[in-house]
Short mmCIF file of C-alpha atoms in Angstrom, two decimals:
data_model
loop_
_atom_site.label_atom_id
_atom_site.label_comp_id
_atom_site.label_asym_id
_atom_site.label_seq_id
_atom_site.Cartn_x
_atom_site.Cartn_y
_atom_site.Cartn_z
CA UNK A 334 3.85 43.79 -16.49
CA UNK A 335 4.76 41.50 -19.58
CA UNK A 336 2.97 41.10 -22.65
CA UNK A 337 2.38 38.02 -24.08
CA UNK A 338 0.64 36.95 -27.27
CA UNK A 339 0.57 34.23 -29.99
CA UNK A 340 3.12 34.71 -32.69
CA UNK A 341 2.91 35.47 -36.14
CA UNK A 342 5.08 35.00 -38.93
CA UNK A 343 6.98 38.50 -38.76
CA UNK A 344 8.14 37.68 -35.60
CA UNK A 345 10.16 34.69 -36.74
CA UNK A 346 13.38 36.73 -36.71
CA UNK A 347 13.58 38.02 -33.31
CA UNK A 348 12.52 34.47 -32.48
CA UNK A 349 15.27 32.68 -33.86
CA UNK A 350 17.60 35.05 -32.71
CA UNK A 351 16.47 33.82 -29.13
CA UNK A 352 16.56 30.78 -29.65
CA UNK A 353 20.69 31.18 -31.04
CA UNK A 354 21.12 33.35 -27.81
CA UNK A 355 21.93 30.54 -26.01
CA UNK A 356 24.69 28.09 -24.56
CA UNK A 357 23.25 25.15 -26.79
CA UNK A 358 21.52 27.13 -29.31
CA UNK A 359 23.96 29.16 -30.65
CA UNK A 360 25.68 26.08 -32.38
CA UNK A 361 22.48 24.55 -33.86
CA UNK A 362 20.65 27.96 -35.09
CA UNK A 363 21.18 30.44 -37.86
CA UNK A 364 20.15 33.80 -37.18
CA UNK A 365 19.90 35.70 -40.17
CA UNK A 366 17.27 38.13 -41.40
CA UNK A 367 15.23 37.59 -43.26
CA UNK A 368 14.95 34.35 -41.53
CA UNK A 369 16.21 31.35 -43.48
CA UNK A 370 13.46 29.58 -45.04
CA UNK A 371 13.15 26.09 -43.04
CA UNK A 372 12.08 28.53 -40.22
CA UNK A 373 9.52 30.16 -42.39
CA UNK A 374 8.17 26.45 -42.92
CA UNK A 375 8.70 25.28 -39.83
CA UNK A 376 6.03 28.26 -38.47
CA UNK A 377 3.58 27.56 -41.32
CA UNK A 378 3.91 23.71 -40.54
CA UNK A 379 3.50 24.76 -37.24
CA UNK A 380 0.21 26.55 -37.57
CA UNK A 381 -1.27 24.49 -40.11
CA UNK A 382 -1.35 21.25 -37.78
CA UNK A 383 -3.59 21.67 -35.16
CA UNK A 384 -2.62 21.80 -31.55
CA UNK A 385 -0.06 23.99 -32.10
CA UNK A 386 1.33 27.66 -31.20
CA UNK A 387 4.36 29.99 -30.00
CA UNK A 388 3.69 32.59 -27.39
CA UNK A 389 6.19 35.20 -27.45
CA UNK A 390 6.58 38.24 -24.74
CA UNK A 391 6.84 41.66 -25.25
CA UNK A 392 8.17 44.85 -24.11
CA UNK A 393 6.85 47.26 -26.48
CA UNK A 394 7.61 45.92 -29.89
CA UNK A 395 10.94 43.65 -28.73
CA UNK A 396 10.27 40.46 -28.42
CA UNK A 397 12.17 39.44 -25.15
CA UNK A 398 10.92 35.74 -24.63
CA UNK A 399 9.03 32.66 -25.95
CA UNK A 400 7.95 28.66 -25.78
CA UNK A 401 5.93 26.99 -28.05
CA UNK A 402 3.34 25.03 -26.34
CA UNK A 403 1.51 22.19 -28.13
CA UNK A 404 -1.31 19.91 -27.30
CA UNK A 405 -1.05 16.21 -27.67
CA UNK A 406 -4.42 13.96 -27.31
CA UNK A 407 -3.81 10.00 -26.81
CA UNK A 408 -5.85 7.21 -25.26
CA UNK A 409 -3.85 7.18 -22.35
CA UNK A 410 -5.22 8.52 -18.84
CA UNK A 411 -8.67 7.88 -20.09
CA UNK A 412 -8.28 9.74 -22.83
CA UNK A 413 -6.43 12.69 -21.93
CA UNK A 414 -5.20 15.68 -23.59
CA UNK A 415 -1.79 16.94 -22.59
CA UNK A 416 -0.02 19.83 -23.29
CA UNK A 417 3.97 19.93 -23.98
CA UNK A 418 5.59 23.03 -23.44
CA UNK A 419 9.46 23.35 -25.75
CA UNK A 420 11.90 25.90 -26.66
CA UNK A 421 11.51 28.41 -23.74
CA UNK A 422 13.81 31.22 -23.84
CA UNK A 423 14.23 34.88 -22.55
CA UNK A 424 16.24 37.34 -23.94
CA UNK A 425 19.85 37.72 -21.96
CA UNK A 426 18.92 41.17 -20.81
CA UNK A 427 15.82 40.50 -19.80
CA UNK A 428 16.81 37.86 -17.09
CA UNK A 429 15.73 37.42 -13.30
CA UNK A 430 12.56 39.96 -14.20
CA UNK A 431 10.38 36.78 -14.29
CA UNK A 432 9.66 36.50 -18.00
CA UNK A 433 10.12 33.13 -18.20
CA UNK A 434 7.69 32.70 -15.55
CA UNK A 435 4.85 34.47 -16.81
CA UNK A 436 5.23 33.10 -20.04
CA UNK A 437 4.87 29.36 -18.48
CA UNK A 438 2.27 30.80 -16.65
CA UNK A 439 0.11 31.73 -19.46
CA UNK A 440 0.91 27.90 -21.28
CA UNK A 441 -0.18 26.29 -18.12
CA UNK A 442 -3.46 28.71 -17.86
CA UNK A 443 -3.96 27.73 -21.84
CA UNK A 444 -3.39 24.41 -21.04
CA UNK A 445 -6.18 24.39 -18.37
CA UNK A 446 -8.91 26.05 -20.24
CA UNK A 447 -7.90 23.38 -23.41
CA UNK A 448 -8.88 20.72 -20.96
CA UNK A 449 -5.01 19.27 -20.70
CA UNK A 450 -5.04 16.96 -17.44
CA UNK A 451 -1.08 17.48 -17.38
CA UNK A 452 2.02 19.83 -18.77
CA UNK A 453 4.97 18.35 -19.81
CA UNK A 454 8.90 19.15 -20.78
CA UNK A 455 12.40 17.90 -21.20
CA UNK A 456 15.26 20.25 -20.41
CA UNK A 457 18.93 19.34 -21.00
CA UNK A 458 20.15 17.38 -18.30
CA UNK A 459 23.32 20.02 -18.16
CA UNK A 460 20.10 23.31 -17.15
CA UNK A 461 20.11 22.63 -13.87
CA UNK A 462 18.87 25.88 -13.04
CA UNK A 463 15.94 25.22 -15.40
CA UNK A 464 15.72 21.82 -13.07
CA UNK A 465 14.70 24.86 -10.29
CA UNK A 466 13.09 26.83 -12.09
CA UNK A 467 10.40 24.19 -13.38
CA UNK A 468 10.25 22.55 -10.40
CA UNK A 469 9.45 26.26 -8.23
CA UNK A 470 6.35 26.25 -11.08
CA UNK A 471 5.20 22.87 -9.58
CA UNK A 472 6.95 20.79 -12.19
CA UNK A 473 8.22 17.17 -11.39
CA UNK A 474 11.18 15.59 -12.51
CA UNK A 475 9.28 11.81 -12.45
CA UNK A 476 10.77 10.94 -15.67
CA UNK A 477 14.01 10.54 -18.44
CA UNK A 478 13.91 12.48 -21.32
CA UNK A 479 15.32 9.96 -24.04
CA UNK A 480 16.22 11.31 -27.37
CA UNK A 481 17.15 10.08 -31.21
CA UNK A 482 19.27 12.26 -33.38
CA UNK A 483 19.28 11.01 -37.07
CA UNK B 758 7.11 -11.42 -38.58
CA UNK B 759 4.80 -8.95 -36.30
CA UNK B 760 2.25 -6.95 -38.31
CA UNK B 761 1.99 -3.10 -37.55
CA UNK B 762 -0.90 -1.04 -39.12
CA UNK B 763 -2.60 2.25 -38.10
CA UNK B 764 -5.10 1.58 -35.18
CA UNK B 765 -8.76 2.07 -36.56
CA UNK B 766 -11.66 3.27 -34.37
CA UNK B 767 -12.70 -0.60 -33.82
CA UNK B 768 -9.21 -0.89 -31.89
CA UNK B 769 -9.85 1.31 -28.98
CA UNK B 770 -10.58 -1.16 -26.44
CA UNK B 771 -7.89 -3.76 -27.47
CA UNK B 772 -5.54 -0.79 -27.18
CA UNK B 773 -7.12 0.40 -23.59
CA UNK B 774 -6.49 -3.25 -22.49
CA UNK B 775 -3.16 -2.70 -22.99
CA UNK B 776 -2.68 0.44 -21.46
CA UNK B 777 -4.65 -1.17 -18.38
CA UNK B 778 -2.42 -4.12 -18.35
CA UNK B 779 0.77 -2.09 -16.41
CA UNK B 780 2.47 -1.69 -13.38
CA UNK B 781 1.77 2.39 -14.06
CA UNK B 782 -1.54 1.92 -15.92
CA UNK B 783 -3.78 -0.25 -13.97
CA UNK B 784 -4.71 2.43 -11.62
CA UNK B 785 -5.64 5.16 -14.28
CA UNK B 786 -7.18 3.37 -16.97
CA UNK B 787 -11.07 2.39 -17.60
CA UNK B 788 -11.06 -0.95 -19.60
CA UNK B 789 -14.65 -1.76 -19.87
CA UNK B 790 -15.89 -2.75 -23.02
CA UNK B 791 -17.44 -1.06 -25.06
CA UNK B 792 -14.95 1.69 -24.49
CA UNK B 793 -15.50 4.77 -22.43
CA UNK B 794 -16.42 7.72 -24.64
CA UNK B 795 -13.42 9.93 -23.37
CA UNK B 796 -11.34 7.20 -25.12
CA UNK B 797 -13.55 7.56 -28.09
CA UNK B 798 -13.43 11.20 -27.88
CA UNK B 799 -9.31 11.35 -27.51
CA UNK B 800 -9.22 9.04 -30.67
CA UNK B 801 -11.22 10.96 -32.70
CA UNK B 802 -9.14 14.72 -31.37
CA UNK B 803 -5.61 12.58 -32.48
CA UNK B 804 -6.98 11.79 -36.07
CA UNK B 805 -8.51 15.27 -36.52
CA UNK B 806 -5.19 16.94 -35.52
CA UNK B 807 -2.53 16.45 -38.24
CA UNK B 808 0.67 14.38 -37.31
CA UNK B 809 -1.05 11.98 -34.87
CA UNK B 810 -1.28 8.27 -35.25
CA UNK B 811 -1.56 5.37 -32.87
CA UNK B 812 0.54 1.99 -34.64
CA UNK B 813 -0.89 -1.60 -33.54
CA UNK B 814 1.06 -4.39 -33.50
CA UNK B 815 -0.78 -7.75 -34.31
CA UNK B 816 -0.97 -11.62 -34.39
CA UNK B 817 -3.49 -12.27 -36.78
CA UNK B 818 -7.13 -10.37 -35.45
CA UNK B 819 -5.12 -10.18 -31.81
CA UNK B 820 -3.50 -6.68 -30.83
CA UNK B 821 -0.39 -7.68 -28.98
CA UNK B 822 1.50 -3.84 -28.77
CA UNK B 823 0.75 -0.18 -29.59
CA UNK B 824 2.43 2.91 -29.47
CA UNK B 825 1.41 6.89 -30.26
CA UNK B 826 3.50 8.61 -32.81
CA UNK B 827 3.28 12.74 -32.80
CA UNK B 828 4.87 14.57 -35.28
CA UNK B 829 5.67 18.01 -33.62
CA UNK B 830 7.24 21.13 -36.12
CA UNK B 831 9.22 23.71 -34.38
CA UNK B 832 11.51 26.31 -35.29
CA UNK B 833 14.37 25.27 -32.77
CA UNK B 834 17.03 23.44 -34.77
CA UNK B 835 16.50 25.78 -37.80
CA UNK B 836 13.00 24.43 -38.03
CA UNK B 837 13.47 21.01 -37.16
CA UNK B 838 10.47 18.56 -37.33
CA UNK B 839 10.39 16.40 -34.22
CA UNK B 840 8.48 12.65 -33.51
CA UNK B 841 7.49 11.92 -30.29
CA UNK B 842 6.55 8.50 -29.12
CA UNK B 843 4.21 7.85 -26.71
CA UNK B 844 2.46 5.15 -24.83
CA UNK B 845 4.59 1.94 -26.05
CA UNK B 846 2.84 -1.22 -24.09
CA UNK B 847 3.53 -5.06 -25.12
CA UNK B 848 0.80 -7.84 -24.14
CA UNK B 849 2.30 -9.42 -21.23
CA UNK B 850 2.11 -12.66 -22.99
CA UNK B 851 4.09 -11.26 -25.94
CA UNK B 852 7.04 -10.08 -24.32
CA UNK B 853 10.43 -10.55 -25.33
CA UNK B 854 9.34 -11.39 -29.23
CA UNK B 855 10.65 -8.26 -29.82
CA UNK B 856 7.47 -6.58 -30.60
CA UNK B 857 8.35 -3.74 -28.97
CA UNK B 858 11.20 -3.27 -30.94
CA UNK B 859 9.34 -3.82 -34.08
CA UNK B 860 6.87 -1.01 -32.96
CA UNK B 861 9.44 1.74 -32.12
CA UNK B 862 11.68 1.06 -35.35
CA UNK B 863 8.15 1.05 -37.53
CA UNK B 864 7.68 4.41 -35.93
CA UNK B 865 11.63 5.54 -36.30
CA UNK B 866 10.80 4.98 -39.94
CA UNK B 867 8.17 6.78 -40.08
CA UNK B 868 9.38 9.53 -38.81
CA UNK B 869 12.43 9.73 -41.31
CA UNK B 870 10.47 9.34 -43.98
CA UNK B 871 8.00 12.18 -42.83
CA UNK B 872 11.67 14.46 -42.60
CA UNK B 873 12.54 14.37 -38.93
CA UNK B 874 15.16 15.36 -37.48
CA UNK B 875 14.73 13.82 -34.04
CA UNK B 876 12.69 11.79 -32.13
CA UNK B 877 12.47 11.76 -28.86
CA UNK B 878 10.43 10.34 -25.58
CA UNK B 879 9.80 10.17 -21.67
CA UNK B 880 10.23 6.62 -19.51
CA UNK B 881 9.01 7.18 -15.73
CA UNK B 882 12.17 6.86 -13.92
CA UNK B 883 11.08 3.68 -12.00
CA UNK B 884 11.28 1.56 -15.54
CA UNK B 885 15.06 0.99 -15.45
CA UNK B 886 13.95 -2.02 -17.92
CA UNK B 887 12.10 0.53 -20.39
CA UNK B 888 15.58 2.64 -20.22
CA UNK B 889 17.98 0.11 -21.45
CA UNK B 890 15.28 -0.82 -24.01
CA UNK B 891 15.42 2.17 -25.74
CA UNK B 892 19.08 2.82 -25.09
CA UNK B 893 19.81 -0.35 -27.24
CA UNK B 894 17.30 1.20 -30.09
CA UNK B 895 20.04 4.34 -29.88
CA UNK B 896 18.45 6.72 -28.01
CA UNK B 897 20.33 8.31 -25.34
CA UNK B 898 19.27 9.89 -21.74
CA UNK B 899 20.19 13.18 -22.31
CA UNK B 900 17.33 15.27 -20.81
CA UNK B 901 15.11 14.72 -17.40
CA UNK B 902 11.66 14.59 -18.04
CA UNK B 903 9.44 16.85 -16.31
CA UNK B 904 5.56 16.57 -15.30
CA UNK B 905 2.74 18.61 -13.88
CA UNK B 906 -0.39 17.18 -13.39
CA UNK B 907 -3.62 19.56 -12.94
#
């Protein structure tokens, strides 16, 4: 069984380095440790604004995946609260032992008891086996994902 | 010129209106008048939470367009603070004034002032119009949007 909890701040490291473990990430992350300081910020922004938080998973004291999931309330849908679920990612080793799946698991189940009516992501419209993997969670793909890099 | 201000709690139903007035929208919208409390309720949860605010559009005391902005910190991207833009709607008499346009690059602004490094949004994939809209504003379709309603 995986363990998942919230984050804290001295688990920004192994974070990051997940985050760089990656096809896309590795090009866009720095992975030093200590952690650089816009990640240090980035967390304590993170936490200070409500709605907020990163769930990491566990085996033992190695962090082997995480998301950050993060509620947004609008007027929309009569006023509903939705939850948006970025930055999944399970450690290379750990693959195909459903990490990734429990830890969407426990967003969606946080999600529910927040009183979200829906979940929502964008993944990279090169993942297609995160395509299959959201969409064997119940996830459809009923929208673009449209994004602004400045 | 179009006006653009931050909505105020006295907006809520000229917003709703809006929101009703929609291919998409008119089935899952209330817009009675006064407001239903879960709109009141979902206002008042976006201004508590930091980095939430809902932009008007107006002609004189009239609200012709609204949008959500979210401002969503991260530690992908070496801590990158994202915008999110939700819920864009133009009063079907006020389309093609470019006051939707006016509304998303008030927002862009915003959001590079406030030290993003991104913004990003979903269209349902059934508003082709919607698409090349924001293409033309510079974003581009790089990500499917995914959904899971509860």
């Amino acid at each position: 069984m995986v363990n998942i909890r919230d984050a804290v701040e001295g688990d920004i490291s192994a974070i990051v380095r997940l985050l760089a473990d990656d096809a896309l990430g590795a090009t866009r992350e720095d992975p030093s440790d200590p952690p650089a300081q816009s990640y240090i910020d980035a967390f304590n922004a993170l936490t200070a604004q409500g709605g907020n938080t990163v769930l990491v998973a566990t085996d033992g004291d190695t962090i082997i995946g995480c998301l950050q999931l993060t509620f947004i309330p609008g007027l929309s849908h009569k006023g509903m609260l939705r939850a948006q679920i970025e930055a999944v990612r399970v450690a290379d080793s750990y693959r195909g032992r459903k990490i990734g799946e429990a830890l969407v698991h426990k967003a969606l189940a946080r999600a529910r008891d927040a009183g979200c009516g829906m979940a929502q992501l964008t993944t990279d419209r090169t993942r297609a086996d995160a395509h299959r993997f959201y969409e064997r969670l119940g996830f459809t793909t009923s929208h673009v994902g449209m994004k602004l890099k400045f």
